[in-house]
mmCIF file of N, CA and C in Angstrom:
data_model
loop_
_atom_site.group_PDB
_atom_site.id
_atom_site.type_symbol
_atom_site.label_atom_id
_atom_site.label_comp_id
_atom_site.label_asym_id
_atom_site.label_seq_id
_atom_site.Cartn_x
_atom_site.Cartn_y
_atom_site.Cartn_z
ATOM 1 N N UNK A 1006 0.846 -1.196 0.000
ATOM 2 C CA UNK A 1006 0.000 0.000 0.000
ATOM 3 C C UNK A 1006 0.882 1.248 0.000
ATOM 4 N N UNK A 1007 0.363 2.017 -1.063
ATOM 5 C CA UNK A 1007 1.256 3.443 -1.265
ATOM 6 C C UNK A 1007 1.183 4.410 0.345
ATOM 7 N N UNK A 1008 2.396 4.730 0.568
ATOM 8 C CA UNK A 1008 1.711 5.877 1.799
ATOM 9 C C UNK A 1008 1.058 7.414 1.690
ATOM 10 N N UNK A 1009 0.107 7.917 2.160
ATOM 11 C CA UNK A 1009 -0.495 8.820 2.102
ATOM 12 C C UNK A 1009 0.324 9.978 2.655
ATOM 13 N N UNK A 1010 0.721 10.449 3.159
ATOM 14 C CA UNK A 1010 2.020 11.378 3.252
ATOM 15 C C UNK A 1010 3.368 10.756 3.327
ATOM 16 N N UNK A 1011 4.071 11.800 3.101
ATOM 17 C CA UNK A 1011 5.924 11.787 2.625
ATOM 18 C C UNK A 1011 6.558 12.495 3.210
ATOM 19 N N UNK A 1012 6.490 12.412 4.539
ATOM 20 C CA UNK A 1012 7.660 14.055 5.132
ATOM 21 C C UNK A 1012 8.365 13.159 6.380
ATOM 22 N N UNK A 1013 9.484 12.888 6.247
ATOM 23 C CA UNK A 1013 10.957 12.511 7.232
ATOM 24 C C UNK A 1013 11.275 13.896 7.916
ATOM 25 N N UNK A 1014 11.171 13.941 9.032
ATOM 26 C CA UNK A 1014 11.401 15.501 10.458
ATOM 27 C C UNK A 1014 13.090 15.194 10.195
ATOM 28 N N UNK A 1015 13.721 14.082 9.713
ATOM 29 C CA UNK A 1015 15.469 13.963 10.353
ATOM 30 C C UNK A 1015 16.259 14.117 8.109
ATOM 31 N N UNK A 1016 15.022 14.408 7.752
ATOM 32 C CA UNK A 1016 15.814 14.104 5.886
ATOM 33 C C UNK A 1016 15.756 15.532 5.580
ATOM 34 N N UNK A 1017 17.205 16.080 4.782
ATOM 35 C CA UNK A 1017 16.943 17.713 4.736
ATOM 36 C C UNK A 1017 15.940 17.577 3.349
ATOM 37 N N UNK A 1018 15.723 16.950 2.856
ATOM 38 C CA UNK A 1018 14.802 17.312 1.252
ATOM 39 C C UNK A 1018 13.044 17.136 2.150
ATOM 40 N N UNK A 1019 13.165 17.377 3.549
ATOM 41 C CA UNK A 1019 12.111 17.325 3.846
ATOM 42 C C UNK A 1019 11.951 18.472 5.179
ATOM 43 N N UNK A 1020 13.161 18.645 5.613
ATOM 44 C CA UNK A 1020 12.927 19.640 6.698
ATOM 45 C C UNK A 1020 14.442 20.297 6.448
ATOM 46 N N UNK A 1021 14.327 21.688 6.680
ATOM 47 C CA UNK A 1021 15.640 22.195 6.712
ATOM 48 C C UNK A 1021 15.702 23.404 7.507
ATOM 49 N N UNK A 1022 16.195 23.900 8.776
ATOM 50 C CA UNK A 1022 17.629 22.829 9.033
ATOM 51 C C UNK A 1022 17.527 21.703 9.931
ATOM 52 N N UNK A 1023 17.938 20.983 10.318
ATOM 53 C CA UNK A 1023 17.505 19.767 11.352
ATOM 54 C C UNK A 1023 17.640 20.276 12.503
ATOM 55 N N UNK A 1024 17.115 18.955 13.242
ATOM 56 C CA UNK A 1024 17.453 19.723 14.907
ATOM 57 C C UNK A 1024 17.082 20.516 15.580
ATOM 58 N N UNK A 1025 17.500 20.702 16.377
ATOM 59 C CA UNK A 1025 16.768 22.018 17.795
ATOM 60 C C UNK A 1025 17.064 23.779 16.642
ATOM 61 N N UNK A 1026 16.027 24.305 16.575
ATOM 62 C CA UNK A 1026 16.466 25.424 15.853
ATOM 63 C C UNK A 1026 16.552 26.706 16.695
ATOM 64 N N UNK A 1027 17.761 27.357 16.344
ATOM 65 C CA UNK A 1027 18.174 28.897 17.352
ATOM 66 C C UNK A 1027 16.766 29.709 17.163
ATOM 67 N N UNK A 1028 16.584 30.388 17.969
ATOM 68 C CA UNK A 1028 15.861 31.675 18.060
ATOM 69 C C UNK A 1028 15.820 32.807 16.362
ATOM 70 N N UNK A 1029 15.153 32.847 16.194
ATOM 71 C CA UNK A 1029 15.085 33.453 14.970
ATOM 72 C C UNK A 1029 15.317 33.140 13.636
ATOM 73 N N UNK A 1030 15.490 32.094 13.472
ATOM 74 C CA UNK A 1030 15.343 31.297 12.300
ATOM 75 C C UNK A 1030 14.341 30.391 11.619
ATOM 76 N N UNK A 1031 13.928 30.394 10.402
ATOM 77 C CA UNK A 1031 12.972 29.853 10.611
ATOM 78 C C UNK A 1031 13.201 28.307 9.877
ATOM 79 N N UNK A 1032 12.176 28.010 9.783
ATOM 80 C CA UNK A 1032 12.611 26.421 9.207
ATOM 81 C C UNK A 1032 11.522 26.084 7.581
ATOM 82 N N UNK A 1033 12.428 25.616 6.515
ATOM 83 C CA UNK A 1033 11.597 25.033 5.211
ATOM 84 C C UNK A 1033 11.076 23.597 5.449
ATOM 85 N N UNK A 1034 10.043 22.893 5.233
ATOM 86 C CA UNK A 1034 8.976 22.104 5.054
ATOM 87 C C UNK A 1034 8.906 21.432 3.710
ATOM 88 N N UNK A 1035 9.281 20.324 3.143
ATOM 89 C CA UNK A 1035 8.521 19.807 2.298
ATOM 90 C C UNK A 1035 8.124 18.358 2.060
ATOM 91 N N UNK A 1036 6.477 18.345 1.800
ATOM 92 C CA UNK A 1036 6.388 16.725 1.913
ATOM 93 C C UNK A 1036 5.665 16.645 0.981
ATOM 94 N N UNK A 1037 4.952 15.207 0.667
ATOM 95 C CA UNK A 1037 4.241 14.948 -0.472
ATOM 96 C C UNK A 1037 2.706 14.181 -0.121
ATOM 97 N N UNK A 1038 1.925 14.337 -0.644
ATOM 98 C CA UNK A 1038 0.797 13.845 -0.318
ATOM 99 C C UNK A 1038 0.563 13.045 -1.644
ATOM 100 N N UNK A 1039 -0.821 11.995 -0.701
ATOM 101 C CA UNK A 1039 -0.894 11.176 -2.206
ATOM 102 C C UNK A 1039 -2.137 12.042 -3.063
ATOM 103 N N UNK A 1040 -1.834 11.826 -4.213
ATOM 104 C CA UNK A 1040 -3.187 12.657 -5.454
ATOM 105 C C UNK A 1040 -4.678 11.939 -4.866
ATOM 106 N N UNK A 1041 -4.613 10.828 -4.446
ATOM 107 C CA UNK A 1041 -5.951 10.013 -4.205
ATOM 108 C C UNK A 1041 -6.694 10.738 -3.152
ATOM 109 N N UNK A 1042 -5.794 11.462 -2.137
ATOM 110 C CA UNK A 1042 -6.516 12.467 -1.289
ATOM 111 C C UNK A 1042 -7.448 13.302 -1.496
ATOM 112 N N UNK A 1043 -6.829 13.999 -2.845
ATOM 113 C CA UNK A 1043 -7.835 14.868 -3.046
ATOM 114 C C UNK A 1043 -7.624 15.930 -2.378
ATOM 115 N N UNK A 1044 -6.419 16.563 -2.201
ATOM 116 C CA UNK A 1044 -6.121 17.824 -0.948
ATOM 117 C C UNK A 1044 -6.103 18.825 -2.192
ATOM 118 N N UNK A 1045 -6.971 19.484 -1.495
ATOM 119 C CA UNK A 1045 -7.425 21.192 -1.751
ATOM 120 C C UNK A 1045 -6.763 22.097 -1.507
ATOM 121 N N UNK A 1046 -6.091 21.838 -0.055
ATOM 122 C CA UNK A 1046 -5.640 23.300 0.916
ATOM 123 C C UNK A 1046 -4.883 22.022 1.609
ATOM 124 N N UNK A 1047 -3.539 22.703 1.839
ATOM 125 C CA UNK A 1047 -2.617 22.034 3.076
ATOM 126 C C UNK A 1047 -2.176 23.125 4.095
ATOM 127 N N UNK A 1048 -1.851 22.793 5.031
ATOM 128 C CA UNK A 1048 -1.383 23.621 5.834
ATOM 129 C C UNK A 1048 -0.444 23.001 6.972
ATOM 130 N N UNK A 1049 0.604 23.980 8.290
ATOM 131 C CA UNK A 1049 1.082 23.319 9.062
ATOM 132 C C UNK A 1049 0.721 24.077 10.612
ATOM 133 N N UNK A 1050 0.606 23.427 11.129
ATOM 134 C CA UNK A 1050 -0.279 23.956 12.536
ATOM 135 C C UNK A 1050 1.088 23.688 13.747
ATOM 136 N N UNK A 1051 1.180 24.428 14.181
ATOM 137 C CA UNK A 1051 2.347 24.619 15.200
ATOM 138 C C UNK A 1051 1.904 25.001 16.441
ATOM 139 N N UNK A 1052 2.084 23.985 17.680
ATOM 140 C CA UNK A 1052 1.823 24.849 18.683
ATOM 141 C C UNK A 1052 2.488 24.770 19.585
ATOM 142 N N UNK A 1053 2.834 25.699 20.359
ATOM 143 C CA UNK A 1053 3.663 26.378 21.697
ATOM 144 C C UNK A 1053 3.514 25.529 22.553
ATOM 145 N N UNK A 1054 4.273 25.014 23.425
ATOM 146 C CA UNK A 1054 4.048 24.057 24.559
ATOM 147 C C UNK A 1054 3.493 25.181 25.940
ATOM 148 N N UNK A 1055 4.520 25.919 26.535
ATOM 149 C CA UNK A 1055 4.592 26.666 27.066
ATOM 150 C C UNK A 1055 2.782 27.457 27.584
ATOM 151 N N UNK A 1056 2.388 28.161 26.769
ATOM 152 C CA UNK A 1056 1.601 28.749 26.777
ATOM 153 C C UNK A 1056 0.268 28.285 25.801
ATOM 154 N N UNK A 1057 0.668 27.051 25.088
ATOM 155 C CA UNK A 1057 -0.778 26.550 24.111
ATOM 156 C C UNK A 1057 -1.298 27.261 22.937
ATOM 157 N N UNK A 1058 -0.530 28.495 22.857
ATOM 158 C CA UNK A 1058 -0.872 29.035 21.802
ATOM 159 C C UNK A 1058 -0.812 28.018 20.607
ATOM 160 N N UNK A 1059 -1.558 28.591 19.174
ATOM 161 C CA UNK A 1059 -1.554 27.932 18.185
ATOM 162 C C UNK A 1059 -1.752 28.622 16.724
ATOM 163 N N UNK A 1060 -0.872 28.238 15.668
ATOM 164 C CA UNK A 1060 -0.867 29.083 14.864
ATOM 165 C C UNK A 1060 -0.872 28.100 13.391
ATOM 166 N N UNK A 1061 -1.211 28.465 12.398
ATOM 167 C CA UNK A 1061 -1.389 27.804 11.095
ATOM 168 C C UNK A 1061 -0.610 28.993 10.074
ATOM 169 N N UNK A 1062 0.163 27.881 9.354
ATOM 170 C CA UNK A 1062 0.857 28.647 7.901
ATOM 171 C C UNK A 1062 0.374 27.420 7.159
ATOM 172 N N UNK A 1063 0.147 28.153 5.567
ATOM 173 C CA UNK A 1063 -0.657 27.730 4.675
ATOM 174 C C UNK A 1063 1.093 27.280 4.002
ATOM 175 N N UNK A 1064 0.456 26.084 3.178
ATOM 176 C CA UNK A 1064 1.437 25.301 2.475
ATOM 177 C C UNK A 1064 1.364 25.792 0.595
ATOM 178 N N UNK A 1065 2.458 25.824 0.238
ATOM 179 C CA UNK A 1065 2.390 26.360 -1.148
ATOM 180 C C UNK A 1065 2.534 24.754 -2.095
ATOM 181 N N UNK A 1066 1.376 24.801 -2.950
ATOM 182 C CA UNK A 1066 1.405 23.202 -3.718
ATOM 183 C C UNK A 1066 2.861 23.741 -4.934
ATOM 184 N N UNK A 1067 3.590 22.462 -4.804
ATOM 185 C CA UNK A 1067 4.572 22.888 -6.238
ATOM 186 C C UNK A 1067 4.779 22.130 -7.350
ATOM 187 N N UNK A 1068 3.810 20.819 -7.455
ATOM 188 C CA UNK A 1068 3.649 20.337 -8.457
ATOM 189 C C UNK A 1068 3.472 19.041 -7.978
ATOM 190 N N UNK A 1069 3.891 17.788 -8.986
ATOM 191 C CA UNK A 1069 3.215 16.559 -9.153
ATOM 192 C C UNK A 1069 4.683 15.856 -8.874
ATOM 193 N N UNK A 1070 4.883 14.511 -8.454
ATOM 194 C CA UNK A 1070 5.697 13.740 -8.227
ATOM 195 C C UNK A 1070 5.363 12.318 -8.476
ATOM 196 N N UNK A 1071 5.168 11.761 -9.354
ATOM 197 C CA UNK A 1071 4.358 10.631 -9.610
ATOM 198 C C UNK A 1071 3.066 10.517 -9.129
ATOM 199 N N UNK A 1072 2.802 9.577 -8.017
ATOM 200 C CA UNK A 1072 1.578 10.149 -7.833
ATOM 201 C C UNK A 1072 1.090 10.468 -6.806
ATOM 202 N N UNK A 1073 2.026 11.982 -6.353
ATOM 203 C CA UNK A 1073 2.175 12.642 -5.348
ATOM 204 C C UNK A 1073 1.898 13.998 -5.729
ATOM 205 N N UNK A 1074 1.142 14.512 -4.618
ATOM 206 C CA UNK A 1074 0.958 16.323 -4.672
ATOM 207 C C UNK A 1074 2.445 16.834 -3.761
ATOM 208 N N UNK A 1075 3.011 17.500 -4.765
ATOM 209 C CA UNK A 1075 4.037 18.309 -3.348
ATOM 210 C C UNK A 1075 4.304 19.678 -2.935
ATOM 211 N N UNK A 1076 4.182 19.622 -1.490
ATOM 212 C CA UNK A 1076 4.251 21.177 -0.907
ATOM 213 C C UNK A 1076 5.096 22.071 -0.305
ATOM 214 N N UNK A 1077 5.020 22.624 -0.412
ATOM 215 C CA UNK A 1077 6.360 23.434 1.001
ATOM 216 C C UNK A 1077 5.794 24.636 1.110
ATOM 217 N N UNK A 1078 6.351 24.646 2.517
ATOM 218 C CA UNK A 1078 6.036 26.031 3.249
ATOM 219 C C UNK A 1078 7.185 26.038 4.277
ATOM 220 N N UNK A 1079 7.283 26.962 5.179
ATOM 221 C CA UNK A 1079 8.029 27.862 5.774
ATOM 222 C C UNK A 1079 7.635 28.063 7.398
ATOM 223 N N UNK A 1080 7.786 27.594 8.154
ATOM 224 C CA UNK A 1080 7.659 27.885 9.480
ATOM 225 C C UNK A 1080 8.702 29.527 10.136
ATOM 226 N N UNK A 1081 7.726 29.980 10.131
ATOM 227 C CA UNK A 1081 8.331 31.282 10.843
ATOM 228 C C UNK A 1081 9.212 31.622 11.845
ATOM 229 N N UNK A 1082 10.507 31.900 11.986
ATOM 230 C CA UNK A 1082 11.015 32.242 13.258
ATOM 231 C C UNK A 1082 10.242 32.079 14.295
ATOM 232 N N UNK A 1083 10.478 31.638 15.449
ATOM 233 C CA UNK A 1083 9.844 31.892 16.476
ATOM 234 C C UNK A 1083 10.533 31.890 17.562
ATOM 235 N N UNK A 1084 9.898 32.587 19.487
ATOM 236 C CA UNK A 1084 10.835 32.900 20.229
ATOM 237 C C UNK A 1084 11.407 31.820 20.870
ATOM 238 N N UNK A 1085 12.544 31.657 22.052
ATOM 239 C CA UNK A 1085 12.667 30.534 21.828
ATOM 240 C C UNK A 1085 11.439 29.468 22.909
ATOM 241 N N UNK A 1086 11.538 27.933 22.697
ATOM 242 C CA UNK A 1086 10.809 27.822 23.288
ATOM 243 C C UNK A 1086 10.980 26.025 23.025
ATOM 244 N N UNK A 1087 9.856 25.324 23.133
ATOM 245 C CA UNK A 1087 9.560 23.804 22.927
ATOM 246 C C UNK A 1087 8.114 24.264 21.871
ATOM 247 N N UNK A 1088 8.496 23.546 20.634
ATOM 248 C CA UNK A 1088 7.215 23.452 19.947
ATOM 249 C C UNK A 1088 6.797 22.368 19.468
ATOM 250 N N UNK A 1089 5.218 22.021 18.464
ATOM 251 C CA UNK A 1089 5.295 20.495 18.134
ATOM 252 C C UNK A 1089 4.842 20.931 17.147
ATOM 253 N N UNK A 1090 4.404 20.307 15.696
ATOM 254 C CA UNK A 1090 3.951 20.354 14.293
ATOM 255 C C UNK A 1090 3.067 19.701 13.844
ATOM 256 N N UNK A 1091 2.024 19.868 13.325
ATOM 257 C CA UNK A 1091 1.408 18.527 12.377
ATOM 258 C C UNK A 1091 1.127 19.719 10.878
ATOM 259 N N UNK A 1092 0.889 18.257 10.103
ATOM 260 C CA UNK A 1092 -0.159 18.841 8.954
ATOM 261 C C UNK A 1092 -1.954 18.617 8.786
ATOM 262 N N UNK A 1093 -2.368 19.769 8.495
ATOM 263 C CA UNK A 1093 -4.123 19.931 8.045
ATOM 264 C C UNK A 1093 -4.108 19.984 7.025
ATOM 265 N N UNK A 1094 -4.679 19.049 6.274
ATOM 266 C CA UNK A 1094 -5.473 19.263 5.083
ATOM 267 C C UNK A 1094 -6.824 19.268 4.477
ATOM 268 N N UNK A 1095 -7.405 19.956 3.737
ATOM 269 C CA UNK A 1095 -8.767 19.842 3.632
ATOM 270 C C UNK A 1095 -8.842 19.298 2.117
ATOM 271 N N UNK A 1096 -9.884 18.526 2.208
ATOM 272 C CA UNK A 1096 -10.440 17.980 0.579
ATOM 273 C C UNK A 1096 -11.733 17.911 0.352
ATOM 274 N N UNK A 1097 -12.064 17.418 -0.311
ATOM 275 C CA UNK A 1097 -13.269 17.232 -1.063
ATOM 276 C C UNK A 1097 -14.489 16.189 -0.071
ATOM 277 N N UNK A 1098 -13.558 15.431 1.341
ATOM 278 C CA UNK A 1098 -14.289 14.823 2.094
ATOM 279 C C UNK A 1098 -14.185 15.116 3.381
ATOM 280 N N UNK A 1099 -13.417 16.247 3.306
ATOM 281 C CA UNK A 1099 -13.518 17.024 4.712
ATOM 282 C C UNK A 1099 -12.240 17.280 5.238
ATOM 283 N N UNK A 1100 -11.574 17.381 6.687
ATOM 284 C CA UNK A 1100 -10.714 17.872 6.842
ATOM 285 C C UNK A 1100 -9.488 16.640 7.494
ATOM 286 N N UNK A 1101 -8.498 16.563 7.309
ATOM 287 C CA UNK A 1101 -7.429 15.094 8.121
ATOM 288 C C UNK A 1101 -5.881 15.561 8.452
ATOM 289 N N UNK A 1102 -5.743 14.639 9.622
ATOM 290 C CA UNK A 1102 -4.455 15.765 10.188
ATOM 291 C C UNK A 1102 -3.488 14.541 9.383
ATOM 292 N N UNK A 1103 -2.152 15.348 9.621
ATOM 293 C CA UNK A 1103 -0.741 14.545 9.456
ATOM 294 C C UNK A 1103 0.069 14.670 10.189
ATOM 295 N N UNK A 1104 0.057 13.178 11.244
ATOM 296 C CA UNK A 1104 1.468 13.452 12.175
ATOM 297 C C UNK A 1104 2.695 12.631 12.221
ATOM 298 N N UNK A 1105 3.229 12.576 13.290
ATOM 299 C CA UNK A 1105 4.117 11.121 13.268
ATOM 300 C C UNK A 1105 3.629 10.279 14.208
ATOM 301 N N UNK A 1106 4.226 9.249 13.635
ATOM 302 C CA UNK A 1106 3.771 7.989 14.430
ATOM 303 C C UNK A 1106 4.859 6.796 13.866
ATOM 304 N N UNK A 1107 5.598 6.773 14.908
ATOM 305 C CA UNK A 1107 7.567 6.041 14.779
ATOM 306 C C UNK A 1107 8.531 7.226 14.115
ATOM 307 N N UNK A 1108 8.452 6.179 12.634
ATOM 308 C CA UNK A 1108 9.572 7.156 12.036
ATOM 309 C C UNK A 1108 9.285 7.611 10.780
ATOM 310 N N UNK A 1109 7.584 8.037 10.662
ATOM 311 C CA UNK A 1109 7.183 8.338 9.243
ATOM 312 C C UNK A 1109 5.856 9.151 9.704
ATOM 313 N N UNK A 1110 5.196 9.683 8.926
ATOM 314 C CA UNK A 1110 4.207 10.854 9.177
ATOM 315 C C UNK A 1110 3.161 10.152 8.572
ATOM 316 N N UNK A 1111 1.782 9.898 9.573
ATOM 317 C CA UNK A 1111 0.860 9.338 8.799
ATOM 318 C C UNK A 1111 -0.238 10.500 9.195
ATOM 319 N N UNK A 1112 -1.661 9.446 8.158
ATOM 320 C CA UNK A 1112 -2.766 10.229 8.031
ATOM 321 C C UNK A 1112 -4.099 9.742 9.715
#
């Protein structure tokens, strides 16, 4: 069975830069979704441990990869702190997160 997302947190063609990131830098994003999804809108939802805040940056689609949608976006500097990540996407059957679970990002 094909997997429904493609994003490695430790592979730079998927996160850059690795690791604990300094204060003011921000970090690039890119993964792949499968076409069978049907994703409309992606996005990455970040939230603050600390204080619970929560914030969403929208994912930019950049084309086709066999038979993969692929995206990237940009996580914003932020102060320093402990944060965690997933992906939202919305389609045509409603809305589904993307997290990890071991050592690969599922739906």
């Amino acid at each position: 069975m094909e997997q429904q997302i493609i994003f490695y947190s430790r592979q730079l063609n998927c996160r850059s830069p690795l690791g604990a990131i300094p204060e003011g830098q921000e970090i690039q994003l890119h993964l792949q979704l499968a076409r069978r999804l049907g994703t409309l809108q992606a996005s990455i939802v970040v939230l603050e441990d600390a204080q619970g805040s929560r914030k969403e940056y929208p994912l930019e689609w950049e084309g086709l990869e066999g038979a993969y949608d692929c995206y990237k976006g940009v996580i914003p500097s932020q102060p320093a702190g402990l944060y965690w990540y997933f992906f939202q996407m919305e389609g045509a059957e409603g809305r589904c997160y993307g997290g990890r679970q071991g050592r690969e990002a599922v739906l």
